[in-house]
mmCIF file of C-alpha atoms in Angstrom:
data_model
loop_
_atom_site.group_PDB
_atom_site.id
_atom_site.type_symbol
_atom_site.label_atom_id
_atom_site.label_comp_id
_atom_site.label_asym_id
_atom_site.label_seq_id
_atom_site.Cartn_x
_atom_site.Cartn_y
_atom_site.Cartn_z
ATOM 1 C CA MET A 1 -0.066 6.160 -33.559
ATOM 2 C CA ARG A 2 -1.718 6.436 -30.081
ATOM 3 C CA GLU A 3 -4.456 3.998 -28.638
ATOM 4 C CA PRO A 4 -7.949 4.686 -29.032
ATOM 5 C CA ASN A 5 -9.412 6.525 -26.005
ATOM 6 C CA THR A 6 -5.988 7.712 -25.048
ATOM 7 C CA PRO A 7 -5.838 11.509 -24.779
ATOM 8 C CA GLU A 8 -3.436 13.489 -26.539
ATOM 9 C CA ILE A 9 -1.221 15.218 -24.037
ATOM 10 C CA GLU A 10 1.555 17.557 -24.545
ATOM 11 C CA SER A 11 4.716 15.976 -23.404
ATOM 12 C CA LEU A 12 6.511 17.691 -20.644
ATOM 13 C CA THR A 13 10.333 18.215 -20.098
ATOM 14 C CA ARG A 14 12.299 17.041 -17.348
ATOM 15 C CA THR A 15 12.556 20.665 -15.946
ATOM 16 C CA GLN A 16 8.886 20.996 -16.285
ATOM 17 C CA ILE A 17 8.334 18.033 -14.330
ATOM 18 C CA LEU A 18 10.806 18.607 -11.444
ATOM 19 C CA THR A 19 9.644 22.226 -11.208
ATOM 20 C CA GLY A 20 6.054 21.248 -11.031
ATOM 21 C CA ILE A 21 6.952 18.445 -8.354
ATOM 22 C CA ALA A 22 8.950 21.101 -6.342
ATOM 23 C CA VAL A 23 6.299 23.885 -6.670
ATOM 24 C CA THR A 24 3.559 21.419 -5.778
ATOM 25 C CA ALA A 25 5.340 20.316 -2.541
ATOM 26 C CA LEU A 26 5.944 23.914 -1.573
ATOM 27 C CA ILE A 27 2.491 24.811 -1.895
ATOM 28 C CA LEU A 28 1.375 21.962 0.028
ATOM 29 C CA LEU A 29 3.714 22.578 2.963
ATOM 30 C CA ILE A 30 2.634 26.197 2.834
ATOM 31 C CA VAL A 31 -0.993 25.028 3.196
ATOM 32 C CA ALA A 32 -0.324 22.704 5.898
ATOM 33 C CA LYS A 33 1.634 25.413 7.998
ATOM 34 C CA ILE A 34 -1.033 28.063 7.379
ATOM 35 C CA TRP A 35 -3.714 25.426 8.452
ATOM 36 C CA GLN A 36 -1.899 24.546 11.387
ATOM 37 C CA SER A 37 -1.342 27.943 12.347
ATOM 38 C CA LEU A 38 -4.805 29.353 11.864
ATOM 39 C CA GLY A 39 -6.546 26.332 13.041
ATOM 40 C CA ASN A 40 -4.264 25.841 16.117
ATOM 41 C CA VAL A 41 -3.877 22.200 15.064
ATOM 42 C CA MET A 42 -1.203 20.102 16.797
ATOM 43 C CA LEU A 43 0.772 18.184 14.188
ATOM 44 C CA LEU A 44 0.497 14.517 14.560
ATOM 45 C CA SER A 45 3.814 13.133 16.236
ATOM 46 C CA TRP A 46 6.905 12.028 14.614
ATOM 47 C CA GLN A 47 8.575 9.398 16.153
ATOM 48 C CA ILE A 48 11.635 7.749 14.143
ATOM 49 C CA ASN A 49 12.211 4.184 15.450
ATOM 50 C CA PRO A 50 12.666 0.792 14.117
ATOM 51 C CA GLU A 51 9.124 -0.307 14.593
ATOM 52 C CA ALA A 52 7.982 2.652 12.610
ATOM 53 C CA LEU A 53 10.502 2.457 9.873
ATOM 54 C CA LEU A 54 9.672 -1.533 9.614
ATOM 55 C CA LEU A 55 5.820 -0.793 9.616
ATOM 56 C CA GLY A 56 6.297 1.964 6.935
ATOM 57 C CA ILE A 57 8.442 -0.483 4.750
ATOM 58 C CA ALA A 58 5.876 -3.381 5.215
ATOM 59 C CA LEU A 59 3.072 -0.950 4.170
ATOM 60 C CA ALA A 60 4.901 0.270 1.136
ATOM 61 C CA LEU A 61 5.468 -3.271 -0.078
ATOM 62 C CA THR A 62 1.849 -4.159 0.501
ATOM 63 C CA ILE A 63 0.639 -1.157 -1.515
ATOM 64 C CA CYS A 64 3.068 -1.863 -4.331
ATOM 65 C CA GLY A 65 1.904 -5.396 -4.332
ATOM 66 C CA ALA A 66 -1.762 -4.011 -4.465
ATOM 67 C CA SER A 67 -1.116 -1.651 -7.148
ATOM 68 C CA ASN A 68 0.642 -4.322 -9.287
ATOM 69 C CA LEU A 69 -2.609 -6.440 -9.097
ATOM 70 C CA ALA A 70 -4.698 -3.396 -9.803
ATOM 71 C CA TYR A 71 -2.380 -2.619 -12.779
ATOM 72 C CA ARG A 72 -2.594 -6.174 -13.975
ATOM 73 C CA PHE A 73 -6.350 -6.742 -13.497
ATOM 74 C CA TRP A 74 -8.116 -3.363 -13.599
ATOM 75 C CA HIS A 75 -7.731 -2.311 -17.302
ATOM 76 C CA GLU A 76 -9.253 1.189 -16.734
ATOM 77 C CA TYR A 77 -6.661 1.857 -13.883
ATOM 78 C CA LYS A 78 -4.011 0.441 -15.902
ATOM 79 C CA THR A 79 -4.830 2.867 -18.900
ATOM 80 C CA CYS A 80 -4.859 5.856 -16.506
ATOM 81 C CA ALA A 81 -1.658 4.740 -14.617
ATOM 82 C CA ASP A 82 0.202 4.482 -18.162
ATOM 83 C CA ILE A 83 -1.008 8.035 -19.163
ATOM 84 C CA TYR A 84 -0.132 9.659 -15.972
ATOM 85 C CA LEU A 85 3.148 7.946 -15.679
ATOM 86 C CA ASN A 86 4.140 8.510 -19.058
ATOM 87 C CA ILE A 87 3.716 12.254 -18.459
ATOM 88 C CA VAL A 88 5.661 12.202 -14.972
ATOM 89 C CA LEU A 89 7.972 9.413 -15.278
ATOM 90 C CA LYS A 90 9.185 9.319 -18.962
ATOM 91 C CA PRO A 91 11.165 12.519 -19.040
ATOM 92 C CA LEU A 92 13.042 11.847 -15.600
ATOM 93 C CA VAL A 93 16.231 10.413 -15.314
ATOM 94 C CA TRP A 94 16.889 7.695 -12.674
ATOM 95 C CA PRO A 95 18.454 9.965 -10.008
ATOM 96 C CA ASP A 96 15.208 11.965 -10.480
ATOM 97 C CA LEU A 97 13.096 9.382 -9.144
ATOM 98 C CA ILE A 98 14.567 10.135 -5.461
ATOM 99 C CA TRP A 99 13.072 13.618 -5.679
ATOM 100 C CA LEU A 100 9.737 12.039 -6.977
ATOM 101 C CA ALA A 101 9.804 10.009 -3.856
ATOM 102 C CA LEU A 102 10.741 12.431 -1.261
ATOM 103 C CA LEU A 103 9.064 15.657 -2.084
ATOM 104 C CA PRO A 104 5.309 14.418 -2.557
ATOM 105 C CA GLY A 105 5.959 11.820 0.266
ATOM 106 C CA LEU A 106 6.940 14.398 2.752
ATOM 107 C CA SER A 107 4.650 17.148 1.671
ATOM 108 C CA GLU A 108 1.578 15.218 1.129
ATOM 109 C CA GLU A 109 1.853 13.200 4.489
ATOM 110 C CA LEU A 110 2.453 16.431 6.413
ATOM 111 C CA LEU A 111 -0.714 17.896 4.837
ATOM 112 C CA PHE A 112 -3.061 14.893 4.675
ATOM 113 C CA ARG A 113 -2.024 12.915 7.551
ATOM 114 C CA GLY A 114 0.101 15.227 9.685
ATOM 115 C CA VAL A 115 -2.367 18.155 9.828
ATOM 116 C CA MET A 116 -5.573 17.354 8.113
ATOM 117 C CA LEU A 117 -6.188 14.216 10.224
ATOM 118 C CA PRO A 118 -5.840 15.975 13.830
ATOM 119 C CA ALA A 119 -7.661 19.122 12.532
ATOM 120 C CA LEU A 120 -10.750 16.911 11.478
ATOM 121 C CA GLY A 121 -10.699 14.919 14.642
ATOM 122 C CA LEU A 122 -8.493 11.958 14.314
ATOM 123 C CA ASN A 123 -11.745 9.611 13.810
ATOM 124 C CA TRP A 124 -13.217 7.666 10.964
ATOM 125 C CA LEU A 125 -14.726 10.666 9.292
ATOM 126 C CA ALA A 126 -11.370 12.471 9.390
ATOM 127 C CA LEU A 127 -9.894 9.094 7.693
ATOM 128 C CA ILE A 128 -12.508 9.131 4.972
ATOM 129 C CA LEU A 129 -12.052 12.774 4.125
ATOM 130 C CA SER A 130 -8.258 12.619 4.038
ATOM 131 C CA GLY A 131 -8.287 9.746 1.874
ATOM 132 C CA ALA A 132 -10.711 11.180 -0.508
ATOM 133 C CA LEU A 133 -9.130 14.593 -0.698
ATOM 134 C CA PHE A 134 -5.812 12.726 -1.380
ATOM 135 C CA GLY A 135 -7.405 11.093 -4.430
ATOM 136 C CA VAL A 136 -8.692 14.426 -5.651
ATOM 137 C CA LEU A 137 -5.195 15.532 -5.658
ATOM 138 C CA HIS A 138 -4.284 12.892 -8.037
ATOM 139 C CA LEU A 139 -7.254 13.524 -10.308
ATOM 140 C CA SER A 140 -5.422 15.313 -13.545
ATOM 141 C CA SER A 141 -8.882 15.184 -15.492
ATOM 142 C CA GLY A 142 -12.098 13.597 -15.576
ATOM 143 C CA ASP A 143 -11.399 10.684 -17.415
ATOM 144 C CA GLN A 144 -8.590 9.844 -14.916
ATOM 145 C CA TRP A 145 -11.023 8.781 -12.236
ATOM 146 C CA PRO A 146 -9.612 5.225 -11.692
ATOM 147 C CA TYR A 147 -6.277 6.687 -10.975
ATOM 148 C CA ALA A 148 -7.902 9.176 -8.519
ATOM 149 C CA VAL A 149 -10.055 6.106 -6.920
ATOM 150 C CA TRP A 150 -6.954 3.986 -6.502
ATOM 151 C CA ALA A 151 -5.240 7.154 -4.807
ATOM 152 C CA SER A 152 -8.071 7.533 -2.581
ATOM 153 C CA LEU A 153 -7.871 3.837 -1.554
ATOM 154 C CA ILE A 154 -4.006 4.400 -0.781
ATOM 155 C CA GLY A 155 -4.951 7.633 1.141
ATOM 156 C CA LEU A 156 -7.302 5.697 3.317
ATOM 157 C CA LEU A 157 -4.708 3.181 3.858
ATOM 158 C CA LEU A 158 -2.106 5.781 4.804
ATOM 159 C CA ALA A 159 -4.616 7.633 6.980
ATOM 160 C CA TYR A 160 -5.278 4.446 8.845
ATOM 161 C CA SER A 161 -1.739 3.738 9.293
ATOM 162 C CA ALA A 162 -1.420 7.241 10.926
ATOM 163 C CA LEU A 163 -4.470 6.716 13.024
ATOM 164 C CA ALA A 164 -3.474 3.178 14.318
ATOM 165 C CA THR A 165 0.239 4.134 15.129
ATOM 166 C CA HIS A 166 -0.178 7.900 15.921
ATOM 167 C CA ASN A 167 3.111 8.457 14.128
ATOM 168 C CA LEU A 168 3.546 10.272 11.151
ATOM 169 C CA VAL A 169 6.783 8.569 10.135
ATOM 170 C CA VAL A 170 4.812 5.362 9.076
ATOM 171 C CA PRO A 171 2.834 6.837 6.313
ATOM 172 C CA ILE A 172 5.846 8.904 5.266
ATOM 173 C CA VAL A 173 8.039 5.878 4.879
ATOM 174 C CA ALA A 174 5.350 4.196 3.074
ATOM 175 C CA HIS A 175 4.586 6.827 0.675
ATOM 176 C CA ILE A 176 8.233 7.730 -0.015
ATOM 177 C CA LEU A 177 9.108 4.026 -0.550
ATOM 178 C CA THR A 178 5.670 3.330 -2.741
ATOM 179 C CA ASN A 179 6.756 6.256 -4.990
ATOM 180 C CA LEU A 180 10.354 5.258 -5.198
ATOM 181 C CA ILE A 181 9.675 1.472 -5.932
ATOM 182 C CA SER A 182 6.598 2.035 -8.258
ATOM 183 C CA SER A 183 8.641 4.489 -10.260
ATOM 184 C CA ILE A 184 11.706 2.381 -10.559
ATOM 185 C CA LEU A 185 9.770 -0.695 -11.786
ATOM 186 C CA TRP A 186 7.422 1.369 -14.326
ATOM 187 C CA LYS A 187 10.650 2.818 -15.811
ATOM 188 C CA ARG A 188 12.634 -0.448 -15.749
ATOM 189 C CA ASN A 189 9.635 -1.990 -17.570
ATOM 190 C CA GLN A 190 9.621 0.899 -20.095
ATOM 191 C CA LEU A 191 13.039 0.032 -20.910
ATOM 192 C CA ASN A 192 12.305 -3.558 -21.509
ATOM 193 C CA HIS A 193 9.281 -3.161 -23.460
ATOM 194 C CA PRO A 194 9.616 0.401 -25.238
#
């Protein structure tokens, strides 16, 4: 029996989820490359160095901690997150979580922080638009607005990290690790509390 106010959503298979992740990542990469070419946009720089990696790790841990608090204390967010994560994570096996972390982490950061921020001016307006559009990408239905609001806040934080460091590696590392840590914790929790 399903909880009240929980929409009935058709289950997806592991193959459908992995295909969806791959296709979405490919579309985002194509959009980024087209925007970069047509808009003559210089991609935000990539500098792989210990400082960027440590900042990315610290940001990921901060986001995971904040997400945990939001999950515990914001009922609407918890409900939306559980619906979304049940759809996306439940059919996946443990090694699939690596793809769930890598593909969106790379493609979304390339588009939203790597191309969009420089194209919109590397300023506060660009930061706000990038964060808001990142949230919209995570809006699967109208009643999932708390999840999209949370994603927008995370998008703002990732955009700020890119603006502050002028290094795309920081939000990429943060995004990949956030996806990986969050999905591992959620799946582990589901195993312990079916």
